[in-house]
PDB file of C-alpha atoms in Angstrom:
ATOM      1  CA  UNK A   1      73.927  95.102  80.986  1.00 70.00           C
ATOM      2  CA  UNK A   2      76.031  92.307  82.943  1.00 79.00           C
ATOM      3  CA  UNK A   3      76.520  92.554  86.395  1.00 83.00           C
ATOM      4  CA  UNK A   4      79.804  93.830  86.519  1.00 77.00           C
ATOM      5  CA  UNK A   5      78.631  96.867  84.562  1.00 77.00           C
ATOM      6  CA  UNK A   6      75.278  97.266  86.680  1.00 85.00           C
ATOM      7  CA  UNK A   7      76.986  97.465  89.889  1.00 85.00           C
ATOM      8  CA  UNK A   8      79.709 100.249  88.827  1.00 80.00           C
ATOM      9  CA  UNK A   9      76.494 101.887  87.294  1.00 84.00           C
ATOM     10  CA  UNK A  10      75.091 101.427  90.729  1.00 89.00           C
ATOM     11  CA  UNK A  11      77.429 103.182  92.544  1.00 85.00           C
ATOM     12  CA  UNK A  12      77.298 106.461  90.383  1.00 82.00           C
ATOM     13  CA  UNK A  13      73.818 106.553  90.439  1.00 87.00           C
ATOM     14  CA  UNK A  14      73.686 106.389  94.188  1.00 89.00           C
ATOM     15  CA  UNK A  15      76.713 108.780  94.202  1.00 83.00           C
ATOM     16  CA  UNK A  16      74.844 111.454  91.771  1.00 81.00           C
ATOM     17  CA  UNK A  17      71.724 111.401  93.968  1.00 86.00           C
ATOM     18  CA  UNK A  18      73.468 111.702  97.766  1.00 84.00           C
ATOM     19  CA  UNK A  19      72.673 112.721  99.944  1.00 83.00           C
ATOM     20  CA  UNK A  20      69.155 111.913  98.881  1.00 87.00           C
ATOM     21  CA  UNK A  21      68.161 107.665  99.497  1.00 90.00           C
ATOM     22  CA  UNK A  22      66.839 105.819  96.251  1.00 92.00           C
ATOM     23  CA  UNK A  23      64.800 103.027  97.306  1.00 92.00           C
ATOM     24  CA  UNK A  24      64.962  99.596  96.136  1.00 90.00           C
ATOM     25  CA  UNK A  25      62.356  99.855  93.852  1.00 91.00           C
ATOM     26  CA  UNK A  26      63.572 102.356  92.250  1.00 92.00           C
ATOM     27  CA  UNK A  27      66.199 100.738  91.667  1.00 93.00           C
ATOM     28  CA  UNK A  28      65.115  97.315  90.383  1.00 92.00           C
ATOM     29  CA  UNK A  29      62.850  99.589  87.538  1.00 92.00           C
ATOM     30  CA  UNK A  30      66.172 101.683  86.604  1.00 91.00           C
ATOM     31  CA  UNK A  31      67.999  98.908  86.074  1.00 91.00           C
ATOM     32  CA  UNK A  32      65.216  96.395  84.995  1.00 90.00           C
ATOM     33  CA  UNK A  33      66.147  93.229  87.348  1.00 92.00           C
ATOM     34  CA  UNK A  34      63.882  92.473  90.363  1.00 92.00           C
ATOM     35  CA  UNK A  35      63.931  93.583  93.846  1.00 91.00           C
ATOM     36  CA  UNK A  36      66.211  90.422  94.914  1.00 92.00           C
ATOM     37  CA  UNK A  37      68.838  91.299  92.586  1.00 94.00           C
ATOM     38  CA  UNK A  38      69.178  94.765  93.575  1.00 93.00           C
ATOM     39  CA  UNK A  39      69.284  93.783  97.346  1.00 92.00           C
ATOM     40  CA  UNK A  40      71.989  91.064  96.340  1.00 92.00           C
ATOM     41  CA  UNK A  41      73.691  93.496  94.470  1.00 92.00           C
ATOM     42  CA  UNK A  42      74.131  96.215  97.463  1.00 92.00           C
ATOM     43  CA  UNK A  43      75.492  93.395  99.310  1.00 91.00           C
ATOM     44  CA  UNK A  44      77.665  92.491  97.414  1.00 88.00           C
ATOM     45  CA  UNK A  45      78.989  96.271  97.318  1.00 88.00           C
ATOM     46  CA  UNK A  46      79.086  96.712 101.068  1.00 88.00           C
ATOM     47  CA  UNK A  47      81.154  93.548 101.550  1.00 84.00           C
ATOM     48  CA  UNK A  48      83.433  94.987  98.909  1.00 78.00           C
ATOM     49  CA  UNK A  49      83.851  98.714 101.026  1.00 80.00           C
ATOM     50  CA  UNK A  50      81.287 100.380  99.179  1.00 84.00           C
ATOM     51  CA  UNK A  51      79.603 102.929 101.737  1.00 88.00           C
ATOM     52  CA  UNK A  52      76.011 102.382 100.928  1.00 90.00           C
ATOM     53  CA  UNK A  53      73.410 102.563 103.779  1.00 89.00           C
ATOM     54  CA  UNK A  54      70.272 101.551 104.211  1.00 87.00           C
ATOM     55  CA  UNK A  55      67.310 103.399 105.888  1.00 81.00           C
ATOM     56  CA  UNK A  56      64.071 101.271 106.149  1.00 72.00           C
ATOM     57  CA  UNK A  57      60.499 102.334 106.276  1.00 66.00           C
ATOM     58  CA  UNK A  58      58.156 104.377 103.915  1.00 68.00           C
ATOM     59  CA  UNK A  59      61.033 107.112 103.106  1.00 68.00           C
ATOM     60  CA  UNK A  60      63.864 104.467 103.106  1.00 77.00           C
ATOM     61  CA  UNK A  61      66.111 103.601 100.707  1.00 90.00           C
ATOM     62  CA  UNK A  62      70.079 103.547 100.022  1.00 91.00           C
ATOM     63  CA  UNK A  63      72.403 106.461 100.454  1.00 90.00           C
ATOM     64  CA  UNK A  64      76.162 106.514  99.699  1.00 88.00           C
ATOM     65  CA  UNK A  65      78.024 108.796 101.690  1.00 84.00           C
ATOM     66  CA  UNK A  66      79.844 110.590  99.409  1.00 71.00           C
ATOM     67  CA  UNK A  67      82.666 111.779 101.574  1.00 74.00           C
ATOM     68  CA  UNK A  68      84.576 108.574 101.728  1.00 68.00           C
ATOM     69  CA  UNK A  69      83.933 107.729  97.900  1.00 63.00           C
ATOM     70  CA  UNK A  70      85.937 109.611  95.121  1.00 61.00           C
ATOM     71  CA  UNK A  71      84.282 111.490  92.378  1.00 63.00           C
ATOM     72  CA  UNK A  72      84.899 110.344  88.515  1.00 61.00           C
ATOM     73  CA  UNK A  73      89.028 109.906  88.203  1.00 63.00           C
ATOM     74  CA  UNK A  74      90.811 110.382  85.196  1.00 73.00           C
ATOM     75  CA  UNK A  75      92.527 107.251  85.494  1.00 83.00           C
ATOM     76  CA  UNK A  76      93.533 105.255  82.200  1.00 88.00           C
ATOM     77  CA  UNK A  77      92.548 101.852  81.407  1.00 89.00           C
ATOM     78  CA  UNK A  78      96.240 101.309  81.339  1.00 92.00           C
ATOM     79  CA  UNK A  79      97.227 103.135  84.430  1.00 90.00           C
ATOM     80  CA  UNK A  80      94.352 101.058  86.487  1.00 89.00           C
ATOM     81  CA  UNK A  81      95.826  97.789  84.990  1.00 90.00           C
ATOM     82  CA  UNK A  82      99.321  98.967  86.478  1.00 91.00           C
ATOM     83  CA  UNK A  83      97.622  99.785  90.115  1.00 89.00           C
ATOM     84  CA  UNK A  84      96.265  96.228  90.114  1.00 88.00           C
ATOM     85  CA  UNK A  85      99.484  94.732  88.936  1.00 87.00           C
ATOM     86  CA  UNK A  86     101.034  96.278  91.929  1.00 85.00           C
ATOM     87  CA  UNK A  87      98.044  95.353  94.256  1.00 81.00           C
ATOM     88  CA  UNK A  88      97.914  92.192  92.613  1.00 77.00           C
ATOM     89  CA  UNK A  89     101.521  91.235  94.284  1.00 75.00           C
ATOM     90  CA  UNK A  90     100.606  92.661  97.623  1.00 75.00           C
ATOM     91  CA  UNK A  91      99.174  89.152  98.905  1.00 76.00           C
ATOM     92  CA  UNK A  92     100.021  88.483 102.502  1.00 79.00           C
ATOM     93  CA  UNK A  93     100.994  92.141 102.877  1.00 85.00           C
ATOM     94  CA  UNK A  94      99.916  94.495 105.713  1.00 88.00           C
ATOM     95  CA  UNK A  95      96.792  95.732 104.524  1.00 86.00           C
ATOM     96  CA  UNK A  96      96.329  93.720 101.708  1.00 83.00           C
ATOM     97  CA  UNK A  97      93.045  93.105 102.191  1.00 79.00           C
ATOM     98  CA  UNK A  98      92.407  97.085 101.933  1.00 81.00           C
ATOM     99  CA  UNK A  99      94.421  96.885  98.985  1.00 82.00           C
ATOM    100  CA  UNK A 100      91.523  95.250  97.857  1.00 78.00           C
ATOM    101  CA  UNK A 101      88.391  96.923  98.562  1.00 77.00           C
ATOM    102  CA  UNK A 102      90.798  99.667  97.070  1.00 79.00           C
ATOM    103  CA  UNK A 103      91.092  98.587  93.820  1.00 80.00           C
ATOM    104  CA  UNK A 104      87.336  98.211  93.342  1.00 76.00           C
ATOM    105  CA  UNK A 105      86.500 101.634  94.460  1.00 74.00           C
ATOM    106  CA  UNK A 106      88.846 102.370  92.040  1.00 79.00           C
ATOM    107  CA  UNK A 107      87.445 101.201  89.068  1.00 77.00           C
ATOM    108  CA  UNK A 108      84.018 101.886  90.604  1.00 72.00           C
ATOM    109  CA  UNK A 109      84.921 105.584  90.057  1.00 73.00           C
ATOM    110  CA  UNK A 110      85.626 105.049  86.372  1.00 78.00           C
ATOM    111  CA  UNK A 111      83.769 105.913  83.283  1.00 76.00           C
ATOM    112  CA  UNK A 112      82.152 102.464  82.176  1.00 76.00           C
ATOM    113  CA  UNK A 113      83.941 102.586  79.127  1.00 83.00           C
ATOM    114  CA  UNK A 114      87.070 103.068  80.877  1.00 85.00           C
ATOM    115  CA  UNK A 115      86.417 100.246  83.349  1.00 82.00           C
ATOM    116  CA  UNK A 116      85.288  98.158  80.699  1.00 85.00           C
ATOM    117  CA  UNK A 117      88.947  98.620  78.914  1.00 89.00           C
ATOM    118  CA  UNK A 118      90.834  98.185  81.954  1.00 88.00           C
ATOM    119  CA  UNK A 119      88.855  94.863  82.662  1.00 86.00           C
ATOM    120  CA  UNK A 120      89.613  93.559  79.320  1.00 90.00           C
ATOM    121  CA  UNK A 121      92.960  94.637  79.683  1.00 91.00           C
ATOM    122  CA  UNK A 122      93.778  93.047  82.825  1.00 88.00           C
ATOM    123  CA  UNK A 123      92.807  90.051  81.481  1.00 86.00           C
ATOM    124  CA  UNK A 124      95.789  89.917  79.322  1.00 89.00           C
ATOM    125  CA  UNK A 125      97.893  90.030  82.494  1.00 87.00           C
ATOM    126  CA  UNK A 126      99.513  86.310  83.698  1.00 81.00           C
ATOM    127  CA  UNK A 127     101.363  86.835  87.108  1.00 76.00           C
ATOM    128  CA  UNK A 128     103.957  83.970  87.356  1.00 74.00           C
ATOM    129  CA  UNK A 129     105.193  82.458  91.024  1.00 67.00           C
ATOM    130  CA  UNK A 130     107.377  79.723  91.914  1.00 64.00           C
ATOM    131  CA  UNK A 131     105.664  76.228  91.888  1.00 65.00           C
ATOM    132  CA  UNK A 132     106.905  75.468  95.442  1.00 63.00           C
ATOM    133  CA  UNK A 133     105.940  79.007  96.594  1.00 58.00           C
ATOM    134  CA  UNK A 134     103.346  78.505  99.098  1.00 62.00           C
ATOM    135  CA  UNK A 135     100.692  81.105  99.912  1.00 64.00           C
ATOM    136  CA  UNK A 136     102.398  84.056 102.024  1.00 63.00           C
ATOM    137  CA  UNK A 137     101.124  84.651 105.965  1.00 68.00           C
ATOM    138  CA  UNK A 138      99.144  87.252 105.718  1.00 79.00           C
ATOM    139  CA  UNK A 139      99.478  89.819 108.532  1.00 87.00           C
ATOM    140  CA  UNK A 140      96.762  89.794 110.945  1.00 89.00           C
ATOM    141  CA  UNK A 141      94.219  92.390 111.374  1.00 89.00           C
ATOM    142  CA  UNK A 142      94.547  93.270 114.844  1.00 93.00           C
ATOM    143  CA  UNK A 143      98.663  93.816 113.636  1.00 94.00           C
ATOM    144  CA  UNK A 144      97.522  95.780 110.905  1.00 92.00           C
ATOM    145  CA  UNK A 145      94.641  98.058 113.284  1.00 92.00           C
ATOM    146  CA  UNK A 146      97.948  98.162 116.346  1.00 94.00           C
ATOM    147  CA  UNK A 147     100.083  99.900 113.457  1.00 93.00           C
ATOM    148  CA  UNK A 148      97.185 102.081 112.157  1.00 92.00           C
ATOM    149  CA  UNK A 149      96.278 103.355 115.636  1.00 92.00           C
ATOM    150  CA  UNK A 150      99.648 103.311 117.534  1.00 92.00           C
ATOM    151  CA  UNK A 151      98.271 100.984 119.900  1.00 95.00           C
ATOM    152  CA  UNK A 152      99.850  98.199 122.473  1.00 97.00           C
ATOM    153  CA  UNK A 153      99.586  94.928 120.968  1.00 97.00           C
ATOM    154  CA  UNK A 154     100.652  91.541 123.156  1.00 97.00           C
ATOM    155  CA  UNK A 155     102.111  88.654 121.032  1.00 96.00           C
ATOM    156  CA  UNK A 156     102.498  84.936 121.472  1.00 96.00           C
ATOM    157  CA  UNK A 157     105.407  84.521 119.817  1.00 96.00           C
ATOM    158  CA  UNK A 158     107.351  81.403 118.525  1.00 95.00           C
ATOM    159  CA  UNK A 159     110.987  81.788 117.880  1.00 91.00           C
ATOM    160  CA  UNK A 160     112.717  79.622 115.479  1.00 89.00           C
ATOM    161  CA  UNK A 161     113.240  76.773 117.946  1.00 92.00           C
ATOM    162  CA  UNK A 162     109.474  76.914 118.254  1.00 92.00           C
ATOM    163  CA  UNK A 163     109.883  77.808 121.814  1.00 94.00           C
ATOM    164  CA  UNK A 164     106.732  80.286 122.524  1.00 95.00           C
ATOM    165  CA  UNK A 165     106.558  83.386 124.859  1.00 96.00           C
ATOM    166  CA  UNK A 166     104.021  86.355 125.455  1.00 96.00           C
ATOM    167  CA  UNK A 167     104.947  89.637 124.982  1.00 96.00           C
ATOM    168  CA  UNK A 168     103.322  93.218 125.024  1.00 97.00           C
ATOM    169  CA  UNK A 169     105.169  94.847 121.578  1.00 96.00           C
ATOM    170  CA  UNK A 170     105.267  98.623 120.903  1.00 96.00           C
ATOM    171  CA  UNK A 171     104.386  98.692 117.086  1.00 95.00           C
ATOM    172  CA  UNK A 172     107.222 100.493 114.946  1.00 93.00           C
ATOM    173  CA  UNK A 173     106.808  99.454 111.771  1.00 91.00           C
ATOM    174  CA  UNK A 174     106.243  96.281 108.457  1.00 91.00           C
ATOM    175  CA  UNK A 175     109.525  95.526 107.039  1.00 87.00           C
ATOM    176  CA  UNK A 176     109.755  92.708 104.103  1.00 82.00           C
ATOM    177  CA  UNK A 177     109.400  91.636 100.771  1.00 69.00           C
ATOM    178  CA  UNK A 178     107.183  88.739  98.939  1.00 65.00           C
ATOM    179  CA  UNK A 179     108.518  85.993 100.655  1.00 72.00           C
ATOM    180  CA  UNK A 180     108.290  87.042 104.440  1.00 82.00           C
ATOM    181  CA  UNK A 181     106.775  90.196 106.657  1.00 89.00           C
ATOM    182  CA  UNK A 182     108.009  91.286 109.766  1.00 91.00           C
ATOM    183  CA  UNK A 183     106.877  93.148 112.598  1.00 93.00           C
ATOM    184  CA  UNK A 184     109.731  95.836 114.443  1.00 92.00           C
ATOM    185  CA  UNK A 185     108.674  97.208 117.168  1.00 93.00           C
ATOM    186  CA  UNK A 186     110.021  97.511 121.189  1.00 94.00           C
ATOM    187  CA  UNK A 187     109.670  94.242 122.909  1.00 95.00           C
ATOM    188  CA  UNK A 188     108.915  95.106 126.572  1.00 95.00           C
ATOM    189  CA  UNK A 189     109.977  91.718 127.703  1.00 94.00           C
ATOM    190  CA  UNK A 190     113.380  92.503 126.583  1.00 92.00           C
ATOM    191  CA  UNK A 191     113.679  96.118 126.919  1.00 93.00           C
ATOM    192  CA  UNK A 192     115.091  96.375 123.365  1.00 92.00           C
ATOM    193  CA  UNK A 193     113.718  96.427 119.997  1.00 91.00           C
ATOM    194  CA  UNK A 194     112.852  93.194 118.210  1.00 92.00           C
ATOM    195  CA  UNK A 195     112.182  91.915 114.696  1.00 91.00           C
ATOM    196  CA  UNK A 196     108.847  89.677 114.791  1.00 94.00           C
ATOM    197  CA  UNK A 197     108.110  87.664 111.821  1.00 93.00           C
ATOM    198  CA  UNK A 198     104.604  87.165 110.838  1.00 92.00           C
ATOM    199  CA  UNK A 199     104.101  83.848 110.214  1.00 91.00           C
ATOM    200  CA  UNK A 200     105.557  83.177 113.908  1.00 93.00           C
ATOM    201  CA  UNK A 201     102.733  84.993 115.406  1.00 95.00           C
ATOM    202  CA  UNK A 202     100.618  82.252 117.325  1.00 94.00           C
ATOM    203  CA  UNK A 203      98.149  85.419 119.044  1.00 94.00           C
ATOM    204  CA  UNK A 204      97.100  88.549 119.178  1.00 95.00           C
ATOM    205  CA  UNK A 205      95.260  90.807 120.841  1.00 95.00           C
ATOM    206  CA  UNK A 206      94.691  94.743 120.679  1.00 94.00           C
ATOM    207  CA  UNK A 207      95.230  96.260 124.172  1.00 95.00           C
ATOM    208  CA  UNK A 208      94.101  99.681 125.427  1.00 93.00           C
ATOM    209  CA  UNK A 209      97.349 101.624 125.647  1.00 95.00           C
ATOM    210  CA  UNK A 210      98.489 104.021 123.224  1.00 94.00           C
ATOM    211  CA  UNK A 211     101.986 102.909 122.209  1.00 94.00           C
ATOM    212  CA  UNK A 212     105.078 105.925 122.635  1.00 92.00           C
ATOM    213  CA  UNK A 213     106.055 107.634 119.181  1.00 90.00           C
ATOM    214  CA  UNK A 214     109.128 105.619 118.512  1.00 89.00           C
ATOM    215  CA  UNK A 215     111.098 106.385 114.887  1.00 85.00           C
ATOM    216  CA  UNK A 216     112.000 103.079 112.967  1.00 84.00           C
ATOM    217  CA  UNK A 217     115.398 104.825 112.650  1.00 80.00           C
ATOM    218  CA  UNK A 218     115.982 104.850 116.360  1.00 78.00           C
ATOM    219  CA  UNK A 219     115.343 101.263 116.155  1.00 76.00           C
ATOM    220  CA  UNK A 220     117.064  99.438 113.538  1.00 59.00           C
ATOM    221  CA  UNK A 221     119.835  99.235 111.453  1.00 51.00           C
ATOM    222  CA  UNK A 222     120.095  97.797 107.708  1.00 49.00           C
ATOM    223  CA  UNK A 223     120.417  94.509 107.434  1.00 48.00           C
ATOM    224  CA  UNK A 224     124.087  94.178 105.538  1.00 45.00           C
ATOM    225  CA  UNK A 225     122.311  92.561 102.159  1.00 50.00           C
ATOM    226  CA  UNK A 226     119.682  94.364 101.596  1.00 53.00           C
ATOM    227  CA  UNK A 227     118.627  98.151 102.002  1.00 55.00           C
ATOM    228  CA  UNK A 228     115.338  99.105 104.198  1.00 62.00           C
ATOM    229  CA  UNK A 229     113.749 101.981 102.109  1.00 68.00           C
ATOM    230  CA  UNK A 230     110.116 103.800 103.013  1.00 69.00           C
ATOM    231  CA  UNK A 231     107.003 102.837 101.224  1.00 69.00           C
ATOM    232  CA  UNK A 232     106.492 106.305  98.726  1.00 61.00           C
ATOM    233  CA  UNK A 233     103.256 107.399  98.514  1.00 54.00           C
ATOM    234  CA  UNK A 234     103.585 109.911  95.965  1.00 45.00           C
TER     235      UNK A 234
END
């Protein structure tokens, strides 16, 4: 068994036997490596989202908490390609580095013949981008966790004069596409609502106050070439 294929295995072993811990030795004899593999191998999970825990002394092991971990999906090698595809093109995104941790407990939850299809699969997949395209600005976290919990967020912001001021933003909403994000929200400063583009964000920092529910169509208009449409979800 490769690695790849031991740690999905991992998972649904530690999913079929939660709430119960499996210790490390366990482990190591199930899947015949030695003790430092399977420790380097539950790292590598929990840097990648996995839930597993860790309990030490004589009745430790790991657990995975099955509530934030999905059972086995029915999801085709095909239709798992087309998820990552999409995913794949979310670089520089809000929450693109979710989209990742997404994707693998994604295919985590696959059969491992399944997985093993869509792996093969997806490497038949060649994403092109412009040669002078340089990497997008990815939004930071503490934009992405303001948005997420409706919280006060206070900018350094350049303009495009490069002329910098501080701000405390109300966050509305991500508008943009692959080349650029944006922040809208309601500027304080100005008493109005403003578009903030990412890459023009110098700082910021999370404050305490819970932001007022403000509706993104209270706030802005469409831009006269292009159309502003929801993310779907469904």
């Amino acid at each position: 068994m490769n690695r790849t294929d031991r740690l999905y295995a991992l998972v649904e072993h530690l999913r079929a036997c939660a709430p119960s811990r499996v210790s490390a030795r366990a482990l190591a004899a199930r899947f015949e490596v030695s003790l430092r593999t399977i420790e380097r191998d539950i790292a590598a999970l929990q840097q990648g989202g996995v839930p597993i825990y860790a309990d030490v002394g004589r009745s430790g092991g790991y657990t995975l908490d099955k509530s934030r971990t999905l059972p086995p999906l029915n999801f085709t090698p095909a239709e798992a390609v087309a998820v990552a595809i999409s995913l794949g093109r979310a670089e520089g995104s809000p929450f693109s580095r979710s989209a990742r941790t997404a994707l693998q407990k994604i295919v985590a939850a696959m059969s491992a013949a399944d997985g093993a299809s869509a792996r093969e699969l997806a490497g038949r997949i060649r994403l092109l981008a412009p040669l002078d395209a340089g990497e997008p600005a990815s939004v930071p976290a503490v934009l992405e966790e303001a948005m997420s919990a409706r919280r006060v967020v206070r900018l350094a912001y350049a303009d495009a004069d490069g002329v910098e001021t501080e701000r405390d933003v109300e966050p509305v909403a991500f508008t943009g596409g692959t080349r650029a994000w944006y922040l809208i929200g309601w500027c304080r400063l100005r008493g109005d609502a403003r578009v903030f583009r990412i890459d023009r964000v110098r700082r910021a920092v999370l404050l305490e106050e819970t932001a007022p529910e403000r509706r993104f169509e209270d706030l802005a208009e469409n831009p006269p070439d292009a159309i502003v449409r929801a993310l779907e979800f469904v």
